PDB file of C-alpha atoms in Angstrom:
ATOM      1  CA  UNK B   1      19.771   3.549   2.490  1.00  0.00           C
ATOM      2  CA  UNK B   2      20.595   0.361   0.821  1.00  0.00           C
ATOM      3  CA  UNK B   3      19.931  -1.797   3.164  1.00  0.00           C
ATOM      4  CA  UNK B   4      22.250  -5.314   2.225  1.00  0.00           C
ATOM      5  CA  UNK B   5      20.376  -8.948   1.430  1.00  0.00           C
ATOM      6  CA  UNK B   6      20.314 -12.202   2.963  1.00  0.00           C
ATOM      7  CA  UNK B   7      21.803 -12.757   0.123  1.00  0.00           C
ATOM      8  CA  UNK B   8      24.282 -11.477   0.399  1.00  0.00           C
ATOM      9  CA  UNK B   9      26.485 -13.264   3.175  1.00  0.00           C
ATOM     10  CA  UNK B  10      26.626 -15.779   0.726  1.00  0.00           C
ATOM     11  CA  UNK B  11      28.382 -12.816  -2.181  1.00  0.00           C
ATOM     12  CA  UNK B  12      31.468 -11.355  -3.632  1.00  0.00           C
ATOM     13  CA  UNK B  13      30.895  -8.913  -1.424  1.00  0.00           C
ATOM     14  CA  UNK B  14      30.590 -10.062   1.805  1.00  0.00           C
ATOM     15  CA  UNK B  15      34.112  -9.248   3.253  1.00  0.00           C
ATOM     16  CA  UNK B  16      33.297  -5.694   1.903  1.00  0.00           C
ATOM     17  CA  UNK B  17      29.749  -5.767   4.239  1.00  0.00           C
ATOM     18  CA  UNK B  18      31.814  -7.092   7.142  1.00  0.00           C
ATOM     19  CA  UNK B  19      34.705  -4.273   6.631  1.00  0.00           C
ATOM     20  CA  UNK B  20      32.609  -1.762   5.882  1.00  0.00           C
ATOM     21  CA  UNK B  21      30.012  -2.529   8.074  1.00  0.00           C
ATOM     22  CA  UNK B  22      31.058  -2.872  11.241  1.00  0.00           C
ATOM     23  CA  UNK B  23      30.931  -0.875  14.601  1.00  0.00           C
ATOM     24  CA  UNK B  24      32.707  -0.094  17.461  1.00  0.00           C
ATOM     25  CA  UNK B  25      30.825  -2.829  20.294  1.00  0.00           C
ATOM     26  CA  UNK B  26      28.452  -4.305  16.897  1.00  0.00           C
ATOM     27  CA  UNK B  27      29.374  -7.000  13.945  1.00  0.00           C
ATOM     28  CA  UNK B  28      27.953  -6.520  10.079  1.00  0.00           C
ATOM     29  CA  UNK B  29      25.585  -8.519  11.056  1.00  0.00           C
ATOM     30  CA  UNK B  30      23.935  -7.529  14.107  1.00  0.00           C
ATOM     31  CA  UNK B  31      23.835  -3.861  12.602  1.00  0.00           C
ATOM     32  CA  UNK B  32      22.166  -4.986   8.980  1.00  0.00           C
ATOM     33  CA  UNK B  33      19.256  -6.527  11.897  1.00  0.00           C
ATOM     34  CA  UNK B  34      19.278  -3.763  13.331  1.00  0.00           C
ATOM     35  CA  UNK B  35      18.979  -1.657  10.148  1.00  0.00           C
ATOM     36  CA  UNK B  36      16.131  -3.830   9.044  1.00  0.00           C
ATOM     37  CA  UNK B  37      14.379  -4.219  11.993  1.00  0.00           C
ATOM     38  CA  UNK B  38      13.743   0.725  11.774  1.00  0.00           C
ATOM     39  CA  UNK B  39      13.649   0.257   8.429  1.00  0.00           C
ATOM     40  CA  UNK B  40      10.382  -2.817   9.158  1.00  0.00           C
ATOM     41  CA  UNK B  41       8.821  -0.530  11.851  1.00  0.00           C
ATOM     42  CA  UNK B  42       9.089   2.771  10.282  1.00  0.00           C
ATOM     43  CA  UNK B  43       9.078   2.180   6.384  1.00  0.00           C
ATOM     44  CA  UNK B  44       7.261  -1.070   5.522  1.00  0.00           C
ATOM     45  CA  UNK B  45       3.846  -1.742   4.332  1.00  0.00           C
ATOM     46  CA  UNK B  46       3.814  -3.546   8.377  1.00  0.00           C
ATOM     47  CA  UNK B  47       4.984  -0.026   9.869  1.00  0.00           C
ATOM     48  CA  UNK B  48       3.286   1.949   8.209  1.00  0.00           C
ATOM     49  CA  UNK B  49       0.451   0.651   8.714  1.00  0.00           C
ATOM     50  CA  UNK B  50       0.969   0.374  12.911  1.00  0.00           C
ATOM     51  CA  UNK B  51       0.856   4.326  12.862  1.00  0.00           C
ATOM     52  CA  UNK B  52      -1.841   4.521  10.793  1.00  0.00           C
ATOM     53  CA  UNK B  53      -3.863   1.739  12.772  1.00  0.00           C
ATOM     54  CA  UNK B  54      -3.107   3.137  16.362  1.00  0.00           C
ATOM     55  CA  UNK B  55      -3.367   7.118  15.189  1.00  0.00           C
ATOM     56  CA  UNK B  56      -7.088   6.837  13.899  1.00  0.00           C
ATOM     57  CA  UNK B  57      -8.017   3.847  16.062  1.00  0.00           C
ATOM     58  CA  UNK B  58     -10.679   6.011  18.521  1.00  0.00           C
ATOM     59  CA  UNK B  59     -11.721   8.432  15.491  1.00  0.00           C
ATOM     60  CA  UNK B  60     -10.680  11.426  13.379  1.00  0.00           C
ATOM     61  CA  UNK B  61      -8.006  13.315  16.235  1.00  0.00           C
ATOM     62  CA  UNK B  62      -9.769  17.042  14.780  1.00  0.00           C
ATOM     63  CA  UNK B  63     -13.342  15.752  16.016  1.00  0.00           C
ATOM     64  CA  UNK B  64     -11.950  13.533  19.331  1.00  0.00           C
ATOM     65  CA  UNK B  65     -10.492  16.832  20.357  1.00  0.00           C
ATOM     66  CA  UNK B  66     -12.480  18.947  20.131  1.00  0.00           C
ATOM     67  CA  UNK B  67     -14.670  16.699  21.592  1.00  0.00           C
ATOM     68  CA  UNK B  68     -13.062  16.399  25.060  1.00  0.00           C
ATOM     69  CA  UNK B  69     -12.932  20.179  25.108  1.00  0.00           C
ATOM     70  CA  UNK B  70     -16.367  20.778  24.811  1.00  0.00           C
ATOM     71  CA  UNK B  71     -16.703  17.809  27.050  1.00  0.00           C
ATOM     72  CA  UNK B  72     -14.794  19.502  29.785  1.00  0.00           C
ATOM     73  CA  UNK B  73     -15.831  20.380  32.597  1.00  0.00           C
ATOM     74  CA  UNK B  74     -14.081  23.984  32.122  1.00  0.00           C
ATOM     75  CA  UNK B  75     -15.999  26.166  34.641  1.00  0.00           C
ATOM     76  CA  UNK B  76     -14.224  26.390  37.914  1.00  0.00           C
ATOM     77  CA  UNK B  77     -11.467  26.534  35.535  1.00  0.00           C
ATOM     78  CA  UNK B  78     -13.112  30.361  34.998  1.00  0.00           C
ATOM     79  CA  UNK B  79     -14.390  30.692  37.715  1.00  0.00           C
ATOM     80  CA  UNK B  80     -10.941  30.632  39.136  1.00  0.00           C
ATOM     81  CA  UNK B  81      -9.468  33.450  36.583  1.00  0.00           C
ATOM     82  CA  UNK B  82     -12.599  35.534  37.694  1.00  0.00           C
ATOM     83  CA  UNK B  83     -12.161  36.509  41.753  1.00  0.00           C
ATOM     84  CA  UNK B  84      -7.939  36.264  40.785  1.00  0.00           C
ATOM     85  CA  UNK B  85      -8.937  39.161  38.315  1.00  0.00           C
ATOM     86  CA  UNK B  86     -11.736  40.643  40.468  1.00  0.00           C
ATOM     87  CA  UNK B  87      -8.760  40.831  43.013  1.00  0.00           C
TER      88      UNK B  87
END
């Protein structure tokens, strides 16, 4: 989607943008600001870099999951199932 720039508000298409991008409860300028925020958080280099950072901050996810599974004490749960199956 093409999001109008700030220069759009000083151009000949300003009236068209104001008319066609308005919503029931928001004006076109507010909607464009929301579109820009959404784009910045999801599509911009900043947003994608932040996503990767959050995903890999503690390490590689598959290795971390394996480590947590292997380090967790499961014996009491195995014993519960064994006891249940014996009864």
